[in-house]
XYZ file of C-alpha atoms in Angstrom:
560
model
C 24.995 -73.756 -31.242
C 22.290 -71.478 -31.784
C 18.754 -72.351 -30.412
C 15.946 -70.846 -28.824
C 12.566 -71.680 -28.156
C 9.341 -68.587 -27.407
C 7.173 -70.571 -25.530
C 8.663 -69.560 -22.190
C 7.899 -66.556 -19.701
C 11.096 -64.848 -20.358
C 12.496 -61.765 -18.592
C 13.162 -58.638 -19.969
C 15.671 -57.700 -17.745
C 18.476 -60.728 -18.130
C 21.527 -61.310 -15.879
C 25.186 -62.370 -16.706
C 28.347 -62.292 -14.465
C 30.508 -60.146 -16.763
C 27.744 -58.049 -18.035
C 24.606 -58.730 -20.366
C 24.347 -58.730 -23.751
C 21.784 -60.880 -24.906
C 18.959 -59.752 -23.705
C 17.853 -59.240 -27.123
C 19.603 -61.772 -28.895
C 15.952 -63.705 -29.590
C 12.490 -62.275 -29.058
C 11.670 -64.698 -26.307
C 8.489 -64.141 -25.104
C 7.360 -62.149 -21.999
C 3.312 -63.345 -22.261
C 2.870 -64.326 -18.581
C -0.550 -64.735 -20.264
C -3.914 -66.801 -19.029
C -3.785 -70.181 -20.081
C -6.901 -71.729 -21.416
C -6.713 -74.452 -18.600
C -5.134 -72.388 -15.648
C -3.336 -74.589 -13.023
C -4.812 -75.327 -10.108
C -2.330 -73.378 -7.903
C -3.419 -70.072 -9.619
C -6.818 -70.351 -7.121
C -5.118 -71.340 -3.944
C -2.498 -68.731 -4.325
C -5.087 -65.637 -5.154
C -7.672 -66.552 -2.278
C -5.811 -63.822 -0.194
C -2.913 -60.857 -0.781
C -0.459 -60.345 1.763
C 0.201 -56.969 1.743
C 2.460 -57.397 4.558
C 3.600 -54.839 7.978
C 3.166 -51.022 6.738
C 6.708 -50.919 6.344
C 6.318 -49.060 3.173
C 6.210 -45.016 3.198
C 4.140 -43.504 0.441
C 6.533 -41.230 -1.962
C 6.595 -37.766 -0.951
C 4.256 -36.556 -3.847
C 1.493 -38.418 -2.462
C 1.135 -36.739 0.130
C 0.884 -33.108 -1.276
C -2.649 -31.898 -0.911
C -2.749 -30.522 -4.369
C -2.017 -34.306 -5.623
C -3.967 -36.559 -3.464
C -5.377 -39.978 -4.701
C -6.882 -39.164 -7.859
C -3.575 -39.679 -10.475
C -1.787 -42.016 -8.456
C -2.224 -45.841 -8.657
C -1.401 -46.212 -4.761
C -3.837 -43.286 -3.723
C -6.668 -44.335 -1.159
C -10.109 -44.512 -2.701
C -12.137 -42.236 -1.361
C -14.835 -41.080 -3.653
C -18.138 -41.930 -2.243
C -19.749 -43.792 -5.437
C -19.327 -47.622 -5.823
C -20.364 -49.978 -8.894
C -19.747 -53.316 -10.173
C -16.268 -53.999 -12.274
C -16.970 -56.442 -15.466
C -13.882 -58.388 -16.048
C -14.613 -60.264 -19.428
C -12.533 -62.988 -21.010
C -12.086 -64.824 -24.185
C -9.538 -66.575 -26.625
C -8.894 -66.554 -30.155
C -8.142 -69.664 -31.750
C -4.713 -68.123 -34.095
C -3.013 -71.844 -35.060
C -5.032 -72.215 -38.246
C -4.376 -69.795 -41.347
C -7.145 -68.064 -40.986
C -6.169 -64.480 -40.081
C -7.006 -62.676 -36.752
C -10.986 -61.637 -37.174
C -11.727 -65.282 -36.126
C -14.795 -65.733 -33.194
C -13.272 -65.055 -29.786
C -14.474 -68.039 -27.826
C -15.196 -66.926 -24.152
C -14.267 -69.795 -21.293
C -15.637 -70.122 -17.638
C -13.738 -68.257 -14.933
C -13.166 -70.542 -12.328
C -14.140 -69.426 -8.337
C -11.438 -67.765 -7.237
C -9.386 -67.082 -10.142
C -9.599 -63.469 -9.834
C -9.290 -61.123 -6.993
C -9.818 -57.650 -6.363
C -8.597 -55.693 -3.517
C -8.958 -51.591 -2.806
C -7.010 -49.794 -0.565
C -9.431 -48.003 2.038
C -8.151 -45.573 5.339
C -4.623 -47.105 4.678
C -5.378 -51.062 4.166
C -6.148 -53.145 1.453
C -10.064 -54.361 1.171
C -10.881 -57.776 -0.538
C -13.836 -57.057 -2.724
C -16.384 -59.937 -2.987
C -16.269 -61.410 -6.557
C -17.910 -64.449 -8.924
C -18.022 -66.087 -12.423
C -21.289 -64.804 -14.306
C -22.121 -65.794 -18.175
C -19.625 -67.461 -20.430
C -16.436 -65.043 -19.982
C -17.383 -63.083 -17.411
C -16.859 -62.152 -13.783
C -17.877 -59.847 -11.496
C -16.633 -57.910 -8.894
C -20.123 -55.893 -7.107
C -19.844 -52.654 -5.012
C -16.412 -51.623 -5.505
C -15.164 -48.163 -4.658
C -14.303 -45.730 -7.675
C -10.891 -45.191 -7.429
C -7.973 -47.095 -8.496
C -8.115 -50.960 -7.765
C -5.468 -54.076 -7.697
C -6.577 -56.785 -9.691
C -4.534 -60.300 -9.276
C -4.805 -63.041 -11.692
C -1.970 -65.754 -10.807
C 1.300 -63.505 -10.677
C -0.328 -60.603 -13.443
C -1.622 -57.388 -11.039
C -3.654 -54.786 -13.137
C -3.838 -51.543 -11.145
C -6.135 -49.593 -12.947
C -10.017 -47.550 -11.685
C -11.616 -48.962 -15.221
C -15.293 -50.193 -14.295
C -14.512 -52.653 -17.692
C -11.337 -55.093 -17.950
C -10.767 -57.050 -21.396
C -8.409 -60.186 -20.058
C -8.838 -61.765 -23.646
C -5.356 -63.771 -24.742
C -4.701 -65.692 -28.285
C -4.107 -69.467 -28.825
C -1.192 -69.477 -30.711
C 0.230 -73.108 -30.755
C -1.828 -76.280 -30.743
C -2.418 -78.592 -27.818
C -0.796 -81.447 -27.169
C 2.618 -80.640 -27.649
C 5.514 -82.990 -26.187
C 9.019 -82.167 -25.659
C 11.364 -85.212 -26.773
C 13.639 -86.508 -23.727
C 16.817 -86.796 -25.708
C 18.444 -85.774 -28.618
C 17.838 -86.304 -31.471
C 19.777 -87.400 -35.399
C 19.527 -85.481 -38.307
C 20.662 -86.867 -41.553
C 21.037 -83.671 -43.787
C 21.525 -83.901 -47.467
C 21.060 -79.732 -49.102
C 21.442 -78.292 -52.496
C 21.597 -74.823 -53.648
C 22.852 -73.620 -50.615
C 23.692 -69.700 -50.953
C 27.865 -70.158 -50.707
C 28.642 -71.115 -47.365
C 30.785 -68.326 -45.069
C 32.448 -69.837 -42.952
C 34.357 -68.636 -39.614
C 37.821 -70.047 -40.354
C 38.128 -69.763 -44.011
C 41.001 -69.934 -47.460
C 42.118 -66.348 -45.991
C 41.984 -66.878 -41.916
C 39.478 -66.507 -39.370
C 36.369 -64.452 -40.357
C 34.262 -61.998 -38.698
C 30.183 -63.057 -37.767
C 27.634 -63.706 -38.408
C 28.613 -66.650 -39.841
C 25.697 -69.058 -42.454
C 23.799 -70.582 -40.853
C 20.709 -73.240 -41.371
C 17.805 -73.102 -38.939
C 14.913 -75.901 -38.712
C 11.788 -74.089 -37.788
C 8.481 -75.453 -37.230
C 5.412 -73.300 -36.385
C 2.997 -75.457 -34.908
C 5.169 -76.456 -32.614
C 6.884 -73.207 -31.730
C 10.142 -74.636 -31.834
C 13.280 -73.500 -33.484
C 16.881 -74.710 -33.830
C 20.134 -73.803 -36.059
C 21.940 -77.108 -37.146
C 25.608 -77.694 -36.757
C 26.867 -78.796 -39.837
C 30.045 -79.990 -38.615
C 31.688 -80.241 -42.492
C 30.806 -77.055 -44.151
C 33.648 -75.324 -45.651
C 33.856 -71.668 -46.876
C 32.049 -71.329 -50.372
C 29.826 -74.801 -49.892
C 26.734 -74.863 -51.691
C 25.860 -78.212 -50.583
C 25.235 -80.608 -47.511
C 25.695 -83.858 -46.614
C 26.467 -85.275 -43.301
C 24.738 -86.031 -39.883
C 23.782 -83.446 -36.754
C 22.287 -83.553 -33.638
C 18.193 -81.589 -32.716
C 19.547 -80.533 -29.252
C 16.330 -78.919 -28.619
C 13.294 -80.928 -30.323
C 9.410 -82.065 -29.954
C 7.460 -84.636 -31.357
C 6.443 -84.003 -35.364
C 2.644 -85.314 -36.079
C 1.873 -85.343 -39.803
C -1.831 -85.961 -39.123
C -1.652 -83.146 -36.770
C -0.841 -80.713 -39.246
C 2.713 -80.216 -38.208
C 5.287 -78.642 -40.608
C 8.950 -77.728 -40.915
C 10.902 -75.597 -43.060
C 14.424 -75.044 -43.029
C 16.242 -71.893 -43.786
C 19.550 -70.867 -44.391
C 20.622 -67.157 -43.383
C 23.991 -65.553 -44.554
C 26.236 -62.261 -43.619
C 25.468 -59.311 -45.705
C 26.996 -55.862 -45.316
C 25.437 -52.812 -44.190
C 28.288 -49.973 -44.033
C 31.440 -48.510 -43.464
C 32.102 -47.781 -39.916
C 33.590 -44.578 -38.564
C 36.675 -45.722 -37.363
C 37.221 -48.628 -40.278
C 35.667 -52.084 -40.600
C 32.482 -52.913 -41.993
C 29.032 -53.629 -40.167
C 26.987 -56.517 -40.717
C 23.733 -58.389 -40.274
C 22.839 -61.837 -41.254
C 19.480 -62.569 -43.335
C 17.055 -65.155 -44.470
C 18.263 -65.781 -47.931
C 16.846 -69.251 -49.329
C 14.615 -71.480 -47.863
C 13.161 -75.087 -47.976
C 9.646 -76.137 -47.168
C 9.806 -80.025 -45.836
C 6.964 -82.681 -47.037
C 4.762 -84.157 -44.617
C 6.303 -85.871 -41.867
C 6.112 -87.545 -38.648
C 9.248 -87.559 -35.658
C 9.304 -88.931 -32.377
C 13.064 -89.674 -32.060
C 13.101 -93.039 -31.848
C 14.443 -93.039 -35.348
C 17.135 -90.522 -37.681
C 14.782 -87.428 -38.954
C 15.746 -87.549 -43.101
C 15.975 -83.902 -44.072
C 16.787 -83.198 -47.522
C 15.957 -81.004 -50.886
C 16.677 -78.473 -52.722
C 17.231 -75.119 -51.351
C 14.854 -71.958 -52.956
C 15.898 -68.128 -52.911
C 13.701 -66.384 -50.789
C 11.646 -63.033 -52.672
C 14.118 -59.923 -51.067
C 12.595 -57.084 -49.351
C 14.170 -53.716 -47.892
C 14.564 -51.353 -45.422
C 16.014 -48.352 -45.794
C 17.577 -47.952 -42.177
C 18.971 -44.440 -40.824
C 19.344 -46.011 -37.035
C 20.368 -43.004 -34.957
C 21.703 -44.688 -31.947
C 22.944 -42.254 -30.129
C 19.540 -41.028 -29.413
C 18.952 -44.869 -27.600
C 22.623 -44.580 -25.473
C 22.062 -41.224 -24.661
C 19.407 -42.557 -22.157
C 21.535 -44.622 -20.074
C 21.377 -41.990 -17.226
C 17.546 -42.265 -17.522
C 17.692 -46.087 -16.928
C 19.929 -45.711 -13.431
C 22.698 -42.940 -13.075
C 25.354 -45.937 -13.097
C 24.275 -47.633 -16.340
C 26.086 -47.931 -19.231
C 25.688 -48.911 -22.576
C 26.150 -52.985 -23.289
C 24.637 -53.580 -26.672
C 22.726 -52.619 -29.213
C 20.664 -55.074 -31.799
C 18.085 -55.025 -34.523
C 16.238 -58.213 -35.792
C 13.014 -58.719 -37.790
C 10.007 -61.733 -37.371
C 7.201 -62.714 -39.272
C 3.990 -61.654 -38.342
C 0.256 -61.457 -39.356
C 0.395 -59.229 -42.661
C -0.851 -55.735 -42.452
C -3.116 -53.925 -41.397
C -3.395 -55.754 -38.397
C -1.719 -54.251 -35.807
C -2.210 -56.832 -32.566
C -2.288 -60.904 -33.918
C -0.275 -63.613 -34.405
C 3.638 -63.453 -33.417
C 6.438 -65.301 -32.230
C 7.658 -69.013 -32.702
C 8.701 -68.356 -36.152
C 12.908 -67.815 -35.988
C 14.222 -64.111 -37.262
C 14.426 -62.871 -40.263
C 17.008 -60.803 -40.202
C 19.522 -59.746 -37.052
C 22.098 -56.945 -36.470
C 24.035 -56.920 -33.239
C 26.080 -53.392 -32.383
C 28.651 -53.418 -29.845
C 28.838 -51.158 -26.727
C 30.959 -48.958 -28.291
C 28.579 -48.491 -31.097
C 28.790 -45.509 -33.809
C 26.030 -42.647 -33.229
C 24.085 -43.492 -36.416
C 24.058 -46.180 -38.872
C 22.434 -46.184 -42.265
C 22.155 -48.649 -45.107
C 19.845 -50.740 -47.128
C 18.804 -53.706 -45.167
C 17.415 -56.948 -47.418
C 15.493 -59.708 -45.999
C 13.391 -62.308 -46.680
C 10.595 -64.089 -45.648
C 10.276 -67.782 -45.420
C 6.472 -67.948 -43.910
C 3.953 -68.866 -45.925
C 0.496 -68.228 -43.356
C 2.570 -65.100 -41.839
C 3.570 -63.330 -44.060
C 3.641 -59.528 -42.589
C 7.145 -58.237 -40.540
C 8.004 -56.957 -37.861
C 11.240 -55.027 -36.996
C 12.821 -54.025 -33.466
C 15.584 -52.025 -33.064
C 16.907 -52.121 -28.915
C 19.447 -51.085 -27.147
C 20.245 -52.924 -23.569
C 21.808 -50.831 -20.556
C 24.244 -52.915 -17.731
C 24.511 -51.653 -14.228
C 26.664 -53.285 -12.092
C 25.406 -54.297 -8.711
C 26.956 -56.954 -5.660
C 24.557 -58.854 -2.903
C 25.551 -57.762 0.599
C 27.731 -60.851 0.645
C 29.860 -59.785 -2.225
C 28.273 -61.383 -5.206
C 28.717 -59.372 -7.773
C 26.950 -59.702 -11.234
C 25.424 -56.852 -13.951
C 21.458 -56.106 -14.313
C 20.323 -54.976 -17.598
C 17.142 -52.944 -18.745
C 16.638 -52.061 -22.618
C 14.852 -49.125 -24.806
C 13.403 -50.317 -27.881
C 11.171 -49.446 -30.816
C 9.047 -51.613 -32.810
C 7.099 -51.213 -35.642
C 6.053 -52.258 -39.493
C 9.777 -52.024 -41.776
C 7.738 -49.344 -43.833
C 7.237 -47.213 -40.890
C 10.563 -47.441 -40.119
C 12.059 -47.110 -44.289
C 13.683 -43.873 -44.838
C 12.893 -41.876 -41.718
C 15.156 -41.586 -38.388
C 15.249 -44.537 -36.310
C 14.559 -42.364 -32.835
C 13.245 -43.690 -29.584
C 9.243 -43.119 -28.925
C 9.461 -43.165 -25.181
C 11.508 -42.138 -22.410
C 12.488 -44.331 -19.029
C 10.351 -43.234 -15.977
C 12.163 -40.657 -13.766
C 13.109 -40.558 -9.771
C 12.513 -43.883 -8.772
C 11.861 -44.273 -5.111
C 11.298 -46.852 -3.048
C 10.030 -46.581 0.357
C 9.983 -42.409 -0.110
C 13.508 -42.754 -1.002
C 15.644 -42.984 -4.185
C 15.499 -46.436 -5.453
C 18.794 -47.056 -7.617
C 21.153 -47.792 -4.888
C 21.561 -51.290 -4.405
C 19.697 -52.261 -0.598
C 18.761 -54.637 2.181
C 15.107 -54.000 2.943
C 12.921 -55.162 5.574
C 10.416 -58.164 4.695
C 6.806 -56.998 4.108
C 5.283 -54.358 1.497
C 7.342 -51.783 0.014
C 5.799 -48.551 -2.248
C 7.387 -47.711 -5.633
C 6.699 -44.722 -7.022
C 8.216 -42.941 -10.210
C 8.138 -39.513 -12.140
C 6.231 -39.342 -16.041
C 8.802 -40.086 -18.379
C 10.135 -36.234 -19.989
C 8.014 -35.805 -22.863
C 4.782 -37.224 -20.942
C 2.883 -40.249 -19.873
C 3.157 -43.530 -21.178
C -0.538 -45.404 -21.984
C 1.031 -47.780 -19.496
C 3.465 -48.351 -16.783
C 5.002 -52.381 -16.790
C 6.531 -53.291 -13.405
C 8.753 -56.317 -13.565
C 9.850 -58.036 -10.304
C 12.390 -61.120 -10.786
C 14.092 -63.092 -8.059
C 17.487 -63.612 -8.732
C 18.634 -67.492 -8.494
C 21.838 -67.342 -7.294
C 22.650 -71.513 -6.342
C 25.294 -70.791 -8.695
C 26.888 -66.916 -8.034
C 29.058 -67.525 -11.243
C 25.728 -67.659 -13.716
C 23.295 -65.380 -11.418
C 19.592 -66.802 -13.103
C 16.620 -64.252 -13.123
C 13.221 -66.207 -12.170
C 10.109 -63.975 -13.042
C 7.920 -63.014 -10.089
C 5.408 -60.844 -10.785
C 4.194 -58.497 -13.274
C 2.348 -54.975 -12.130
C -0.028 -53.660 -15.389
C -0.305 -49.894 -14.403
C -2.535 -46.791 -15.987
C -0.395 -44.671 -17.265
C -1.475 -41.496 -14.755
C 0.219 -43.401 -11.478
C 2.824 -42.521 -9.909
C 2.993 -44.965 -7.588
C 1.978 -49.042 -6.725
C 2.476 -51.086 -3.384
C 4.575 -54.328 -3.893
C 2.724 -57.057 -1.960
C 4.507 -58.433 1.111
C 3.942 -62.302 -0.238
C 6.295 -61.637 -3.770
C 9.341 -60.726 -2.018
C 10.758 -63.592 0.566
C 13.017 -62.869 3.122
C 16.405 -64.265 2.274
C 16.654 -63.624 -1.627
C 17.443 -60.835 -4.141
C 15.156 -59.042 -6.443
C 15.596 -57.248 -9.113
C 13.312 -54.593 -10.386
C 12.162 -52.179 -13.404
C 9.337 -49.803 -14.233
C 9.055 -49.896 -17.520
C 7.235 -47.008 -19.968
C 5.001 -48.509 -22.879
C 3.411 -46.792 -25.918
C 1.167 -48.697 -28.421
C -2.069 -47.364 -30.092
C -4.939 -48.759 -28.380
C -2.981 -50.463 -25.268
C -4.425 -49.844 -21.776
C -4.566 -51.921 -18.726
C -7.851 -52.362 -19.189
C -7.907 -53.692 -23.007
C -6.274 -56.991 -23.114
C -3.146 -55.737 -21.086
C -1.695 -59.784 -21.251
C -1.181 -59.580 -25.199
C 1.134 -56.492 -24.921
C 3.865 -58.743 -26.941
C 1.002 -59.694 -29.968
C 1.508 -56.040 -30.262
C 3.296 -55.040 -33.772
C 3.392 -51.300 -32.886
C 5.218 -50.448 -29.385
C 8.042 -48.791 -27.913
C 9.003 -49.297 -24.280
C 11.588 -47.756 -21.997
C 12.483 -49.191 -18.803
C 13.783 -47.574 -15.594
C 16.270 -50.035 -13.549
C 16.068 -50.049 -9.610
C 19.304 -51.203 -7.308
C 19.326 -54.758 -6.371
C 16.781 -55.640 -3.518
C 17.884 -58.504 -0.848
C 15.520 -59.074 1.370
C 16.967 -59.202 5.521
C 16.501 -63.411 6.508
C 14.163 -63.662 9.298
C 15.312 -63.776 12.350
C 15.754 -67.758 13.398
C-alpha cells in the first residue's frame, strides 16, 4: 500500500541497501522550518557551538592571496567596520482560503534562540545577541564579513546586515495521530474502469488505479486497498483498513476528498513498450464529518470527472543523466520521475504547498530513453488550491561500504520545478549544475573516509555555468541498528550565499562512532537568498537544484 504523509523533515538524499529509487517517489517535505512554539531544547542546544580541535585545513583556494576572505563563506572577517544584524521574524497564517497576501503576524524570539558566531584570527567569536520588538532580534557590533547564524539545527552563513526568518502556518493546531488502525466501509460509483494488475489477459504493467483519501487540514494522505476490485470495475463496495490516519473534527473545519487516479499513456519507447503515468481522473468531495476511530469511517458517493488539463512535455533526459559525473565520479543513474501537486494559483510564486497527494506521477527507469515527449493530462481535485506545480528529477546512486563492510547506496538528485505552462512545449533541460571539486579537509571529498572527531572544512567549486543564489548543505547520520535497511536521520542544514566556496562543519554535529552522509547542493529560484526567508525554500513554486554527493563519513570512536 501506498501512503505518505508531508509533515515530516524528510531527507533529500535517501538510503536503500540495493540502491535508491524513491527518493522522489512523494514530495515529502524538507522544511526543517521554525515552529511557532519552538521546543525547549532548541535554547539549551544553541547557548554555545562547538567548533571542535582545528583539525580542519582550509581548501587550498583560500589561501591564495588574490582570493582571501571576501567570496568565501569560511574566510576570516577582517574588515575593520562593525554594525548591528536585524534578524526579523514572522508567520503567515495559510490554513484558511484566503490566499497568501494575508498579515504576517510577528512572534517573540525567545533568549537564546538565536546565535551568532564570526570567525576572527582563526576561531569562532560568539556575538552578544537579544529579542527586541515583536519579531525581532538583534545581534550589536558584529564584524562585516561573513557570519554563522544557528537557529536549532538550520545554520545561515551569509555577511547580510538584514535576515528575514519568516515561515508559513500551513496546517492547523491541534492535530492528533490515531494509535491504531482504522475501518473503512467503502461503497463508490462511477469509478473510471478499474485497471487492475492481474487482469482477463495476465498480469499488467503499473501504475495500476488507484483511490487515495486526502484531507488538507490535516496534511494527511493515504491510497485504500480495495481488496475486490477487478479489471474494468466501475464500482466499490467492501471494507479496508486507514493504516496511516488522524482524528477528523467537523467543527474544526476538517475535510476529505477522495480521488481515484488511473494509467494513461504517454509514448512509444525506443526499444518497444509503451511509457506511462498515472493521473487524477475523478474525484469525490466527502460531507461533513467527524473520526476518531473508535468507530467504522462510512465513505461513500458518487464519483465526479475531474476538468482535464495538459502539458505538452518534451523531457530531454539525457541532459539530467548526463550529470552523474558532476554528482560524484562513481554515480550512476537510478531513476528518473515526474509528478505534479496543487498549489496556490498563479501568480504567486512562494505560498501554500504540500499535504495535498499528486496529481499526476511518471516514474522512468535507470535505463531511461534520452528524451520523452507526449501530451500529459491531469486533473485537479483542490478546490482552495487550485494552481500546479510540476517537478521533473532525476536521482543519482553511488555505492559506498562503512569501514566494517556495510555496504549500502547514497543517492543525490537534479531537478527542475516550475508552473506546467512554463514547462508546455519547450525542452525540459536542467537550470543548474552540481557544485564542482568537493574537498574536505583540503582534500577531494568523494572517497568514502574515516575522519578524526572535531570540525572539518568543506569547500566546493561554482557550478559550470556560474553561481547558484544559494548553496544547501545537507548533513544526515546514517542509522544503521539495522545494516540491511541503512535509515538516514537529518542533522543539520548549512543555508549558504551563493559566492562561498567554503563552510566549517561544527565539531558538535558529527559524533564519534557514526556515519554521515553529505551533499552540497546548488539552488536557483527568483528572489531566494539566505537572507530572505531561506526556511521556506520548499513553498517555493519556481526552483531548480543540483546536488553534489560527498563519500561516506564515519567518524573514528573515541578512544575508551
Amino acid at each position: 500500500m501506498h501512503t505518505w504523509q508531508f509533515l515530516s523533515l524528510a531527507a533529500f538524499l535517501c538510503l536503500t541497501g540495493t540502491g535508491c529509487a524513491e527518493s522522489e517517489s512523494a514530495w515529502a517535505a524538507e522544511r526543517g522550518a521554525m515552529q511557532e512554539e519552538r521546543p525547549a531544547e532548541s535554547d539549551s542546544r544553541s547557548e554555545t557551538f562547538d567548533f571542535g580541535n582545528e583539525t580542519g585545513e582550509e581548501p587550498a583556494e583560500s589561501e591564495s592571496e588574490s582570493d582571501p576572505s571576501e567570496s568565501e563563506g569560511e574566510s576570516d572577517s577582517e574588515a575593520p567596520g562593525s554594525g548591528p544584524v536585524r534578524i526579523s521574524g514572522a508567520m503567515r497564517d495559510l490554513t484558511k482560503e484566503e490566499e497568501e497576501d494575508e498579515e504576517a503576524h510577528p512572534w517573540f524570539f525567545p533568549p537564546r534562540s538565536l546565535n551568532l558566531f564570526v570567525r576572527q584570527q582563526g576561531s569562532f567569536v560568539p556575538m552578544h545577541g537579544a529579542p527586541g520588538a515583536a519579531g525581532d532580534y538583534v545581534f550589536g557590533k558584529v564584524p562585516d564579513g561573513p557570519y554563522y547564524l544557528r537557529e536549532g539545527d538550520n545554520v545561515l552563513v551569509t555577511r547580510a546586515r538584514k535576515v528575514d526568518l519568516g515561515v508559513d502556518k500551513l496546517l492547523r493546531d491541534g492535530i492528533v495521530d490515531l494509535d491504531t488502525d482504522s475501518l473503512v466501509r467503502v461503497r463508490l460509483d462511477s469509478l473510471e474502469p478499474w485497471h487492475d494488475r492481474f487482469g482477463d489477459s495476465g498480469e499488467h504493467g503499473p501504475p495500476y488505479s488507484d483511490v487515495q483519501l486526502v484531507s488538507e487540514q490535516l496534511g494527511f494522505g493515504t491510497s485504500l486497498v480495495l481488496y475486490d476490485m477487478h479489471e474494468g470495475a466501475t464500482s466499490a463496495d467492501e471494507e479496508s483498513v486507514l493504516f496511516v490516519a488522524r482524528r477528523i473534527e467537523a467543527e474544526r473545519g476538517d475535510t476529505l476528498r477522495l480521488v481515484q487516479h488511473a494509467p494513461r499513456e504517454l509514448c512509444l519507447l525506443p526499444g518497444g513498450g509503451v511509457q506511462r503515468y498515472s493521473t487524477a481522473v475523478r474525484a469525490l468531495h466527502l460531507p461533513p464529518l467527524s473520526h476518531d476511530g473508535t468507530e467504522v469511517l462510512n465513505i461513500e458517493g458518487t464519483l465526479a470527472p475531474l476538468p482535464q488539463h495538459e502539458l505538452a512535455l518534451d523531457w530531454r533526459l539525457s541532459a539530467f543523466t548526463a550529470l552523474a559525473a558532476d554528482v560524484h565520479p562513481e554515480a550512476v543513474c537510478a531513476a528518473s520521475r515526474l509528478a505534479m501537486r496543487p498549489s496556490s494559483p498563479e501568480p504567486c510564486t512562494v505560498g501554500w504547498m504540500g499535504f495535498l497527494g499528486e496529481l499526476m506521477s511518471m516514474s522512468v527507469g535507470h535505463d531511461a530513453p534520452e528524451r520523452l515527449s507526449g501530451t500529459v493530462r491531469y486533473g485537479n481535485p483542490s478546490r482552495t488550491r487550485t494552481g500546479v506545480v510540476a517537478r521533473a528529477a532525476t536521482t543519482f546512486a553511488v555505492a559506498v561500504q562503512t569501514p566494517d563492510g556495510v555496504a549500502f547506496h547514497l543517492t543525490a538528485s537534479v531537478f527542475v520545478q516550475d508552473r506546467p505552462g512554463n514547462l508546455s512545449g519547450r525542452p525540459l533541460l536542467p537550470r543548474i549544475q552540481p557544485p564542482r571539486g568537493l574537498t574536505l579537509d583540503g582534500t577531494e571529498a568523494y572517497s568514502s573516509r574515516v575522519v578524526d572527531d572535531g570540525a572539518h572544512v568543506i569547500g566546493w567549486q561554482s557550478p559550470e555555468g556560474g553561481a547558484p543564489d544559494v548553496y544547501l548543505l545537507r548533513l544526515q547520520r546514517i542509522d544503521l541498528e539495522d545494516p540491511t535497511h541503512p535509515q538516514p536521520v537529518p542533522v543539520a542544514q548549512f543555508y549558504v550565499d551563493g559566492d562561498a566556496t567554503s563552510v566549517r562543519l561544527p565539531a558538535e554535529f558529527m559524533e564519534p562512532g557514526n556515519h554521515y552522509s553529505l551533499t552540497v547542493e546548488a539552488v536557483v529560484s527568483d528572489g531566494y537568498a539566505v537572507w530572505n526567508r531561506p526556511l521556506m525554500l520548499n513553498d517555493r513554486y519556481i526552483v531548480s537544484r543540483a546536488a553534489a554527493l560527498c563519500g561516506l563519513l564515519s567518524v573514528a570512536p573515541r578512544a575508551s
